[in-house]
XYZ file of C-alpha atoms in Angstrom:
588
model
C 17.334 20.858 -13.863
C 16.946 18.319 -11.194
C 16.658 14.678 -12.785
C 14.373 12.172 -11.109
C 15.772 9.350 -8.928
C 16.198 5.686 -10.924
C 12.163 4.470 -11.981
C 10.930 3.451 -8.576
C 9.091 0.209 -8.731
C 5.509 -0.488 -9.155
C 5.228 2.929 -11.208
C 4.059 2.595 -14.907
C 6.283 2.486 -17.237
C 6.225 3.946 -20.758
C 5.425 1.595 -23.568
C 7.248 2.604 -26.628
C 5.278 2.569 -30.198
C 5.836 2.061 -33.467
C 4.063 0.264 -36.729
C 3.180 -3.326 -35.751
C 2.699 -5.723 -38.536
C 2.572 -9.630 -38.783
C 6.101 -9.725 -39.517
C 7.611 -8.206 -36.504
C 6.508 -11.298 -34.301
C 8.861 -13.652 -36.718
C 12.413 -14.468 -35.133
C 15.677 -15.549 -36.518
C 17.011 -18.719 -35.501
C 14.034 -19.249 -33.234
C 14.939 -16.999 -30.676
C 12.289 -15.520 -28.392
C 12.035 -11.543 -27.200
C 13.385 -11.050 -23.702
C 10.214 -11.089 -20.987
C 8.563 -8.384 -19.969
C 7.145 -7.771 -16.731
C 3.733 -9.274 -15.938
C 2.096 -6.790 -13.807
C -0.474 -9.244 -13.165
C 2.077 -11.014 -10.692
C 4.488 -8.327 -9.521
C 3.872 -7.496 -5.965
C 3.302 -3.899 -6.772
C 3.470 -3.261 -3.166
C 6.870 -4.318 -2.554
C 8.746 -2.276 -0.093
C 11.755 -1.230 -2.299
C 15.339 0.202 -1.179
C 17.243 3.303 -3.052
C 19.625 5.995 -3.429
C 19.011 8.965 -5.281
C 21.644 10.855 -6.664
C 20.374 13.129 -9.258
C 21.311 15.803 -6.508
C 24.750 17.017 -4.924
C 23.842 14.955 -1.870
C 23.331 10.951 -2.393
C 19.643 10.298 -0.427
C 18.734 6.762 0.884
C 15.225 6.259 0.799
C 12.538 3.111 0.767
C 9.291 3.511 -1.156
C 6.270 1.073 -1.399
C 3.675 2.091 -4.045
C 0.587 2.419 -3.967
C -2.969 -0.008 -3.551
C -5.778 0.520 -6.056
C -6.521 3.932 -7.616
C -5.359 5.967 -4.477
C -3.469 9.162 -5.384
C -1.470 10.003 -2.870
C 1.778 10.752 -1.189
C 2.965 9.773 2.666
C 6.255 10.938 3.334
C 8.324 9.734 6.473
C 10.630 11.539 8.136
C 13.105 9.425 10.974
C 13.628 10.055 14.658
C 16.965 9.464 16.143
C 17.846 5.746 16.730
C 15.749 4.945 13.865
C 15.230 0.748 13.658
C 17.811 0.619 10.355
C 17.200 4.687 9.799
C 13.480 4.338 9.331
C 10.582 5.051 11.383
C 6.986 3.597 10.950
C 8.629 1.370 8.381
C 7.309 -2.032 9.833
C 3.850 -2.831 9.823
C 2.801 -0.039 11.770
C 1.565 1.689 7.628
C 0.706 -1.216 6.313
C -3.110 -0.654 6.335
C -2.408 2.185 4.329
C -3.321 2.255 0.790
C -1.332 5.201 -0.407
C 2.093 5.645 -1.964
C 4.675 5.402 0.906
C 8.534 7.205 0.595
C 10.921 6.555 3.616
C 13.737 9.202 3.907
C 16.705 8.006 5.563
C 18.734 10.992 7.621
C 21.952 9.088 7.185
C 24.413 11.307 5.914
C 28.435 10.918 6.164
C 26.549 9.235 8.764
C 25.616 11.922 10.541
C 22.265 13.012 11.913
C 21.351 16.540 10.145
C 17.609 16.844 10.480
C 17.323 16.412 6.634
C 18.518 20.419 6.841
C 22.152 21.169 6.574
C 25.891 20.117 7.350
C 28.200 22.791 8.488
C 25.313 25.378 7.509
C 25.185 24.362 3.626
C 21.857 23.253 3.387
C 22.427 20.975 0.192
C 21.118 18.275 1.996
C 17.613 19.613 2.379
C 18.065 20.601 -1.327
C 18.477 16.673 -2.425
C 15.563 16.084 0.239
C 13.270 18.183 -1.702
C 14.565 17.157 -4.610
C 13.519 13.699 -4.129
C 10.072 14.561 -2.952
C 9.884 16.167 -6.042
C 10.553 13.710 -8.592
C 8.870 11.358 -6.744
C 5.637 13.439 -7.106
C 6.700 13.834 -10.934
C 6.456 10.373 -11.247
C 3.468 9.655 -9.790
C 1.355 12.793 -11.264
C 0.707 14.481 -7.941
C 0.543 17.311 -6.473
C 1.462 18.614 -3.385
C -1.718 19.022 -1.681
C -1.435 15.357 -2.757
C 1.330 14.738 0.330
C 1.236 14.140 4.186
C 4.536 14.209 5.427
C 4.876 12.543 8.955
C 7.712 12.202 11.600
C 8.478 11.705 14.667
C 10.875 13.854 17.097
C 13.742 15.146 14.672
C 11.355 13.716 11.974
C 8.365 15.477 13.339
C 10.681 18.583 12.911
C 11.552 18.053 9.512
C 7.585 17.235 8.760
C 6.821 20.759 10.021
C 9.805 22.436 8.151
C 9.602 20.713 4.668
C 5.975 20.931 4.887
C 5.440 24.454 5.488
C 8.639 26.117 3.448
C 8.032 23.990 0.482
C 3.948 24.103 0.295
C 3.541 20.590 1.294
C -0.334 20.803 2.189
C -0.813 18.004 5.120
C 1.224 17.427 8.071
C 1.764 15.048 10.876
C 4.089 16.030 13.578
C 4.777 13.971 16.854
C 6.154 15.394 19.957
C 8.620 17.761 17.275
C 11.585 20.202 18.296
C 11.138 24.241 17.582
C 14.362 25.051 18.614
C 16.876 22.667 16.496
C 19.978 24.379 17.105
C 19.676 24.509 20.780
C 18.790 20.983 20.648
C 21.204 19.944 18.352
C 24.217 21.845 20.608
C 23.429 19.651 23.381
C 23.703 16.684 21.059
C 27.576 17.907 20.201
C 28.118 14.586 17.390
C 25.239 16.130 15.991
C 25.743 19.646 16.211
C 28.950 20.014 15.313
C 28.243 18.055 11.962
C 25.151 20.392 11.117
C 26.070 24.104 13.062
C 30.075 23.838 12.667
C 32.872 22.300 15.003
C 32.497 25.292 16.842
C 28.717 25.871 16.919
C 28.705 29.459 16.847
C 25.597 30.993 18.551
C 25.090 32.774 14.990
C 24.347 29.197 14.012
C 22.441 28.175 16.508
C 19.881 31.113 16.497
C 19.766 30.448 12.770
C 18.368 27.028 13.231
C 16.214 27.918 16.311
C 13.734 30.550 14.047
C 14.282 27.985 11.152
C 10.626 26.832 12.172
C 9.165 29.536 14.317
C 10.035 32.074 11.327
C 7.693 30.097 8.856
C 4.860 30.174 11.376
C 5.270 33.889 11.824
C 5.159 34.459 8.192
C 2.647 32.150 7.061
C 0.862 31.307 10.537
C 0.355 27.598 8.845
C -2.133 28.590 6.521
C -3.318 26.281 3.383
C -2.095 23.456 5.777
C -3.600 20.622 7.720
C -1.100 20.455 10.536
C -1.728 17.582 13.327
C 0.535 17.867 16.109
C 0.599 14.912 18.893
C 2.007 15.692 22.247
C 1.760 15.621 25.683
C 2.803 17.091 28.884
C 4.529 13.963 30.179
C 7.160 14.651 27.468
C 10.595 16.020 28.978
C 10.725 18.594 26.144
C 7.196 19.648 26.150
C 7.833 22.957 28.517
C 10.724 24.528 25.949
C 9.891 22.905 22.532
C 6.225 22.692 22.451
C 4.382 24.882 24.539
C 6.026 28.183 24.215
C 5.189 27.805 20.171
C 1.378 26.511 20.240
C 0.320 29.884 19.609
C 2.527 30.265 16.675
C -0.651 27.944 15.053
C -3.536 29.925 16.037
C -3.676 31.289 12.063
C -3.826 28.063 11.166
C -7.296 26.779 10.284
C -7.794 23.748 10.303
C -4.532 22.948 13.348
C -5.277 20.512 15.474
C -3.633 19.485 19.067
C -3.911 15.613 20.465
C -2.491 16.002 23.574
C -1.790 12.666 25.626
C -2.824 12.257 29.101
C -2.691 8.574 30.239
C -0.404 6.724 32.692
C 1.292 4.791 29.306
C 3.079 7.988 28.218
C 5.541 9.139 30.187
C 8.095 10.395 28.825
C 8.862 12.029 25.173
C 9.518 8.456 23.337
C 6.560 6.801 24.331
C 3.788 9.827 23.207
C 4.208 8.277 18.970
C 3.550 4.463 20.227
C 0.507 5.333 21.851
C -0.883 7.269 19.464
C -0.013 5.234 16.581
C -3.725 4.181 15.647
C -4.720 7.804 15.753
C -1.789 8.785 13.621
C -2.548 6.113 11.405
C -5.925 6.988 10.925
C -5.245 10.781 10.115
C -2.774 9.617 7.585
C -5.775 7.029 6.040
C -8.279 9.877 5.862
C -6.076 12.204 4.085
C -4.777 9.270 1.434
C -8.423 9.219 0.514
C -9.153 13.035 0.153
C -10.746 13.227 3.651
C -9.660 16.037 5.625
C -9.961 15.676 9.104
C -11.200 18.382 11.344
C -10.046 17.046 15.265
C -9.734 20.438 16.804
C -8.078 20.058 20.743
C -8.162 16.471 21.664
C -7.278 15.461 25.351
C -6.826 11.624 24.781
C -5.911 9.134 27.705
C -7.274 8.417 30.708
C -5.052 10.169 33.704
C -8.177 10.296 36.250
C -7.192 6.807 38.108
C -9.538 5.913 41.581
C -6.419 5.131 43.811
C -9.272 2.910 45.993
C -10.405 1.414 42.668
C -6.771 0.425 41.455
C -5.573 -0.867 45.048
C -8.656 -3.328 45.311
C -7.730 -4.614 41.428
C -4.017 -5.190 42.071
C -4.030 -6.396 45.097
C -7.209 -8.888 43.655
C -4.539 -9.929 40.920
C -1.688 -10.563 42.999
C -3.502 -13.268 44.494
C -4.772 -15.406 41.595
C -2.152 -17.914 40.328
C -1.016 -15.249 37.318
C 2.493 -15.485 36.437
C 4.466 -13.452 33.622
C 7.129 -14.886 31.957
C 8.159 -13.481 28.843
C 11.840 -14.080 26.554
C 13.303 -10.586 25.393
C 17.026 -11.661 24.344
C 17.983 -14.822 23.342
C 21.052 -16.556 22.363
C 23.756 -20.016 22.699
C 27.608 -18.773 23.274
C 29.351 -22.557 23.131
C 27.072 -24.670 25.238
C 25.218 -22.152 27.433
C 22.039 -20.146 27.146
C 22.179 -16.663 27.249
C 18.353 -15.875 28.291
C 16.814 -12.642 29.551
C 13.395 -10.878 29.634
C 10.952 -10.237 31.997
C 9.559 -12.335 35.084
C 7.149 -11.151 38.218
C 3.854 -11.868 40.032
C 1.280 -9.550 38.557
C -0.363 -7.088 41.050
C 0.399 -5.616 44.011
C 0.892 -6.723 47.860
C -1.228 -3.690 49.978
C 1.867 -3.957 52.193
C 4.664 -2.787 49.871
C 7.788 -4.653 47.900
C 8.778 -7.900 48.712
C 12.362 -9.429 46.747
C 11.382 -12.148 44.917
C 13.633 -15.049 43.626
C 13.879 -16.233 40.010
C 14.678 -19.751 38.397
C 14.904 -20.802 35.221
C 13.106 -24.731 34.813
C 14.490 -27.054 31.897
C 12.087 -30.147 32.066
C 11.893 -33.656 29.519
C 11.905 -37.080 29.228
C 10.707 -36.771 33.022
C 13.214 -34.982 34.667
C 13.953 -31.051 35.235
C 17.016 -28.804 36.047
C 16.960 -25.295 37.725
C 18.974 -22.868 37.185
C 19.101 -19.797 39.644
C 18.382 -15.996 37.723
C 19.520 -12.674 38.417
C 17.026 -10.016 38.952
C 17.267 -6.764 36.939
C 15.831 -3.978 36.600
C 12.510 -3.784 33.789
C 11.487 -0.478 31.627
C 8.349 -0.063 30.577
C 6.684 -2.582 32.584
C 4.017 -0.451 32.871
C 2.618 -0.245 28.900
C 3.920 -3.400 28.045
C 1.719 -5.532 31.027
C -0.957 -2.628 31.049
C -4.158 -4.202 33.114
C -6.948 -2.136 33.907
C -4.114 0.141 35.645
C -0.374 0.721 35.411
C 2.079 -0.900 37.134
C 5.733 -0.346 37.468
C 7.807 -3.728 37.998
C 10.902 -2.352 38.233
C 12.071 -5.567 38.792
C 10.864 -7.500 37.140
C 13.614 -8.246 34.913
C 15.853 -11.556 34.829
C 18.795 -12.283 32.889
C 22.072 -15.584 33.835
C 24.119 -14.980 37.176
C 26.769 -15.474 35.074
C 27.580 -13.359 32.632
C 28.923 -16.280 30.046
C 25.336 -17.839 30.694
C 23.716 -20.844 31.827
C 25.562 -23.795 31.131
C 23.986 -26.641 29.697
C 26.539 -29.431 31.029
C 25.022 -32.682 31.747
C 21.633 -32.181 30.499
C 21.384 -35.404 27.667
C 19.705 -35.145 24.081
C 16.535 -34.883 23.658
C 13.531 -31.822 23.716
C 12.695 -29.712 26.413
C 10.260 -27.441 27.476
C 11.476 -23.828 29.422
C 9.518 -22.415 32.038
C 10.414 -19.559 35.082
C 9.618 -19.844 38.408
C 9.178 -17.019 41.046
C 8.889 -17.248 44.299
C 8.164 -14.018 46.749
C 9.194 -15.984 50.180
C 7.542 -12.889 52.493
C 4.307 -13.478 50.860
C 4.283 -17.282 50.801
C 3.602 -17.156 46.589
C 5.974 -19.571 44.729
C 4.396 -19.833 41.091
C 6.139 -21.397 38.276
C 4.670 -20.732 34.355
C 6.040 -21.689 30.595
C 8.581 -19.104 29.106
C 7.212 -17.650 25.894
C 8.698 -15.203 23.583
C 7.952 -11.620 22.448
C 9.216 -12.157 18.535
C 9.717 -15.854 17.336
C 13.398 -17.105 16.668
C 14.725 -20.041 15.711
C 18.481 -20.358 16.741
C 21.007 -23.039 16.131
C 24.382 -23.539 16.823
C 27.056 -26.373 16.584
C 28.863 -27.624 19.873
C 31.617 -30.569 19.318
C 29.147 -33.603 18.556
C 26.121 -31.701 19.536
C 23.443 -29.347 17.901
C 21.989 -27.462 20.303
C 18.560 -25.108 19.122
C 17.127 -22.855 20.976
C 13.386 -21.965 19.049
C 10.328 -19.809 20.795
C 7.147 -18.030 19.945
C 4.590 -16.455 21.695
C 2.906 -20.117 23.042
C 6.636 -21.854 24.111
C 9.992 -21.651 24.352
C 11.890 -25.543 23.558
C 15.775 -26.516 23.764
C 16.901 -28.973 21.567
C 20.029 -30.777 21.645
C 20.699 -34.003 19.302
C 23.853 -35.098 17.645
C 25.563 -33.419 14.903
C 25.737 -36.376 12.646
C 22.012 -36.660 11.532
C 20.310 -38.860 9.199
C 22.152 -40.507 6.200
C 18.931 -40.072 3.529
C 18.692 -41.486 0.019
C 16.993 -38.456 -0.742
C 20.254 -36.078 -0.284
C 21.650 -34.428 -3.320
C 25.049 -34.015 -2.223
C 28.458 -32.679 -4.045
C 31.325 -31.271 -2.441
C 32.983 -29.036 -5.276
C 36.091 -28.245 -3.644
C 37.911 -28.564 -0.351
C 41.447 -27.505 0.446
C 43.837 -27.738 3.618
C 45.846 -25.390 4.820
C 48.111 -26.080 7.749
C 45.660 -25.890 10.360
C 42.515 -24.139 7.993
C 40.275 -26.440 6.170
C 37.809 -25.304 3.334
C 34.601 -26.824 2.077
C 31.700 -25.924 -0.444
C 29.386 -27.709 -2.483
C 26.224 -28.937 -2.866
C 23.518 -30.604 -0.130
C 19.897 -30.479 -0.468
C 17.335 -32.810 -0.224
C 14.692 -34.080 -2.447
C 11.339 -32.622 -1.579
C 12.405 -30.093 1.260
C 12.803 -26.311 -0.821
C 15.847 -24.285 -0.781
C 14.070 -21.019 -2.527
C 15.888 -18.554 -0.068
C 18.366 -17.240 2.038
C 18.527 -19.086 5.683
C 16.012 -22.120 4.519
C 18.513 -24.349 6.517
C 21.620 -24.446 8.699
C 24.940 -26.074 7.574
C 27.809 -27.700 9.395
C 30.843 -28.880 8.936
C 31.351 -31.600 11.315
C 35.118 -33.780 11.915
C 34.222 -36.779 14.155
C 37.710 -38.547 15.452
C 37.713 -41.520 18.032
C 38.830 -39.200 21.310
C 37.086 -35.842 20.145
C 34.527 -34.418 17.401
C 34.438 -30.205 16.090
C 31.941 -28.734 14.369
C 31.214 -25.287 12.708
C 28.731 -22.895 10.881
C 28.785 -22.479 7.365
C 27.231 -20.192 5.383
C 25.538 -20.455 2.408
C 25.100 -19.160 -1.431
C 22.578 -18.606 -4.267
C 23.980 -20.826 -6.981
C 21.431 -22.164 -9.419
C 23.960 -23.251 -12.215
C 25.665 -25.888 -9.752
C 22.722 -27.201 -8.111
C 20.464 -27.518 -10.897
C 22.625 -30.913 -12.414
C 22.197 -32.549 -9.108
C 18.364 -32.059 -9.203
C 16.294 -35.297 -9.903
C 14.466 -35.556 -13.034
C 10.691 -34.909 -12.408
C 11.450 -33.090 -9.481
C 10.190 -29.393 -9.958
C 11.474 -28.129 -6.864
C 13.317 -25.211 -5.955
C 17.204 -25.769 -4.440
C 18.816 -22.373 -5.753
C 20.448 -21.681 -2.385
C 21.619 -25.366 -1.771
C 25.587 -24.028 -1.713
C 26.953 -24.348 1.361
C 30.894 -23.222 2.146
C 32.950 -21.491 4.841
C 32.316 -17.933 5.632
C 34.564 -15.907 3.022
C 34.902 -19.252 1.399
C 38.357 -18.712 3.872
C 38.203 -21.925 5.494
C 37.603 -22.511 9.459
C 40.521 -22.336 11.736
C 41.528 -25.639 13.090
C 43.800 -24.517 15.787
C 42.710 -25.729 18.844
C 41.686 -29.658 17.078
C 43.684 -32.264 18.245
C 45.819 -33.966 16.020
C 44.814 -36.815 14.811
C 42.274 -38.710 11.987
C 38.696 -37.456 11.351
C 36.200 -38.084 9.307
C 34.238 -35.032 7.475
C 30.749 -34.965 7.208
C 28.333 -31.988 6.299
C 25.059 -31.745 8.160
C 22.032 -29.588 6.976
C 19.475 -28.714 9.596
C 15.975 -27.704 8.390
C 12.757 -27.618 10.619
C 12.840 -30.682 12.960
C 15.253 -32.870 10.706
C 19.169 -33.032 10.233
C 20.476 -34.568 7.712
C 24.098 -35.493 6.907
C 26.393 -37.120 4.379
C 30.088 -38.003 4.112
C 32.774 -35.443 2.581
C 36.070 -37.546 3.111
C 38.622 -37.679 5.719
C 41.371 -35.610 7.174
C 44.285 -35.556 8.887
C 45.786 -33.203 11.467
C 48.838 -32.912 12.721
């Protein structure tokens, strides 16, 4: 029999029993039981990451438990190109109060449709499998489960769902013919049909589907299939097989009409909310009954949308918005989206792009390339769609923009854009789509690079930062070897936390008289060599304080010239660097 994947968190465990009496609370020596969970403070809706191998095939999954009393089940299926091999596993099911299980397709990291590699179908045996136990655990049932996916996920949703009983089912824009599709995906299909994907094979897979809903029509189901006819594959995977759901009753169809969706990859974005809101009826025992839906809005007055645009081209609007972001040595490697909003009545004009770095009262510009920009029209969606195709920017050069001759200090980033044929030359602040905060060492220079959805700022200061009496500082061992030089130890300071991972930035920095070099280092969870260098009556928390070279392998010093340097290691942290003496070396 099948044996159920490691306790998942947030589950209740089993308390054991036995006779209690006033005795067994005594202790020898003084010694105190172990503790015991306190359920009062364990986030209980953790996201948590597993493999189950109770079955032939090891299955990654992710599961997040449950809010409050609901008793219920989601189950996700991924698409290809999966952020990390899970779909929906942001925030996008957060508002849902049910039990969550991600299954990762990831195996011998291959792509198999959670069915079968080389036509042994173990894999969709340690699939089920997993379901299983997880509904073990939890007491359900399986009208007690929505399974959900998307694409090759909205496949698996319909197949799992309907040859294993699962009652509910959420399917976006799913294949019907998987061998087919998998054939013309040959990484794929040779992994799950054979290396020589005999057609045997690939009819097998192609009924895999269709033969359920000719045997069982989908009934005892909910089934909730999202399409639309802007999708690529809708005329050979999805229309030829809607009547295949007629026996179904309670089936229901949103198909997508709008402008936003067009193509297959954009139909599950757009109808996230309603997805979402399927899933949140059934956690709670509500069935919905949608019927045919026809959601969008694909009836667009051409008149109507000409006036707008054109209206909106000629206010003082200006988009500017930071995609990709990074610092290669001491150049910016920027790129994202730039364009006047609207539309000129008389057709395309070029337009010409500029990047503005302004403080301390003076500014540099720095010419752009334009590119070409996807999904303009979604992203910037006003009243109507527009396609900017390009309105995309990114460095003429492909090492960046160099930041040579621009002093220390804080500066603000803003675009400008210019369309010379329609006399508009606008200029706006850069902001971000995601905030980042990136920092990187250059010689005698820290250069930081941080943005969120209000501004984007460059920051370059020296290296060498403040000397505090408030640094806790240690190093525990150093070592040079010919030209590779090792450092860890201990720097914190007093008052500002080091509870996690990436709470600060280290640097080793070697300052000499002609030349000064300076490098990353990374850092380590070591509570046990910390904790003697923490002050007495200070509570805080400095576990990941340990800073050393990556590998603890020691930086290459090869291209340093030789001479004497002194060693310092610099911690940056918010809007402070701090730094304190580790010695001297020599080179030669």
């Amino acid at each position: 029999m099948r044996q159920p994947p490691d306790t998942l968190p947030g589950l209740p465990l089993e308390a054991g029993g036995g006779h209690h009496t006033e005795a067994d609370t005594t202790f020898m020596n003084g010694e105190l039981p172990p503790l015991a969970p306190n359920l009062a403070t364990v986030d209980r809706r953790a996201v948590v990451t597993g493999t189950d191998t109770s079955g032939a095939v090891p299955v990654e999954y992710r599961f997040r438990a449950a809010e409050g009393d609901v008793r219920h089940l989601v189950v996700v299926f991924s698409g290809f190109a999966a952020p990390n091999g899970y779909h929906f596993a942001g925030k996008s099911l957060n508002g849902l109060r049910a039990n969550v299980l991600w299954i990762r397709d990831d195996f011998d990291g291959h792509y198999s449709y959670y069915m079968c590699r080389s036509m042994n179908f173990d894999i969709e045996a340690a699939v089920a499998g997993l379901i299983d136990s997880t509904l073990r655990q939890l007491g359900l049932g399986r009208d007690q489960v929505s399974l959900l996916g998307v694409s090759k996920g909205g496949s698996a949703a319909l197949y799992f769902g309907l040859k294993y009983g699962f009652r509910n089912i959420a399917t976006v824009v799913p294949q019907f013919l998987v061998g087919t599709y998998v054939r013309d995906r040959p990484e794929t299909g040779r992994y799950m049909l054979g290396d020589d994907m005999p057609q045997t094979h690939v009819d097998m897979l192609d009924s895999a589907i269709p033969d359920l809903l000719k045997a069982y029509g989908g009934q005892g189901h909910n089934i909730y299939l999202f399409t639309s006819e802007a999708d690529e594959q809708y005329e050979t995977e999805i229309g030829p097989h809607l009547q295949l759901f007629w026996a179904c009753e309670n089936f229901n169809l949103v198909r997508t009409a709008s402008p936003l969706v067009r193509q297959h990859g954009e139909v599950s974005g757009y109808n996230l909310p309603l997805v979402c809101g399927v899933l949140a009826a059934l956690s709670e025992g509500a069935v919905p009954r949608l019927g045919f839906v026809e959601n969008g809005n694909a009836q667009v007055d051409p008149v109507e949308r000409q006036r707008h645009l054109a209206e909106l081209r000629h206010t003082e609007a200006l988009t500017a918005v930071l995609n990709k972001q990074d610092i290669r040595g001491n150049n910016l490697l920027l790129s994202g989206h730039a364009f006047i909003p609207g539309e000129s009545p008389h057709g395309e004009f070029p337009s010409v792009k500029s990047l503005v770095i302004e403080g301390g009262g003076r500014h540099w510009e720095f010419p752009l390339s334009t590119t070409e920009a996807k999904h303009t029209y979604s992203l910037y969606f006003d009243r109507f769609a527009r396609d900017y195709t390009d309105g995309g920017f990114e460095p003429e050069a492909r090492t960046g923009i160099p930041m040579t001759g621009i002093p220390g200090g804080a500066y603000e980033l803003s675009v400008r854009v210019a369309s010379p044929a329609e006399g508009i030359d606008r200029r706006t602040k850069l902001v971000a789509r995601r905030p980042f905060d990136i920092r990187r060492p250059f010689g005698g220079l820290e250069i930081s690079l941080i943005g969120d959805e209000n501004r984007v700022r460059l920051l370059r200061r020296p290296i060498i930062g403040h000397i505090s009496q408030e640094t806790a500082f240690s190093l525990e061992k150093s070592w040079l070897d010919d030209r590779t030089l090792h450092v860890e130890g201990v720097f914190f300071v007093h008052g500002i936390e080091a509870a996690a991972h990436g709470h600060a930035t280290y640097y080793l920095v070697l300052r000499g008289t002609q030349a000064a070099y300076s490098f990353r280092l990374g850092m380590s969870r070591k509570p046990a060599a910390v904790r003697p260098h923490r002050r007495r009556g200070d509570f805080g928390t400095y576990d990941f304080a340990y800073f050393a070279t990556s590998g603890y392998k020691g930086v290459a010093l090869t291209n340093a010239q030789p001479g004497d340097y002194e060693v310092y290691i610099s911690m940056s942290t918010g809007g402070s660097l701090f730094s304190a003496a580790a010695g001297n070396v020599t080179l030669s």
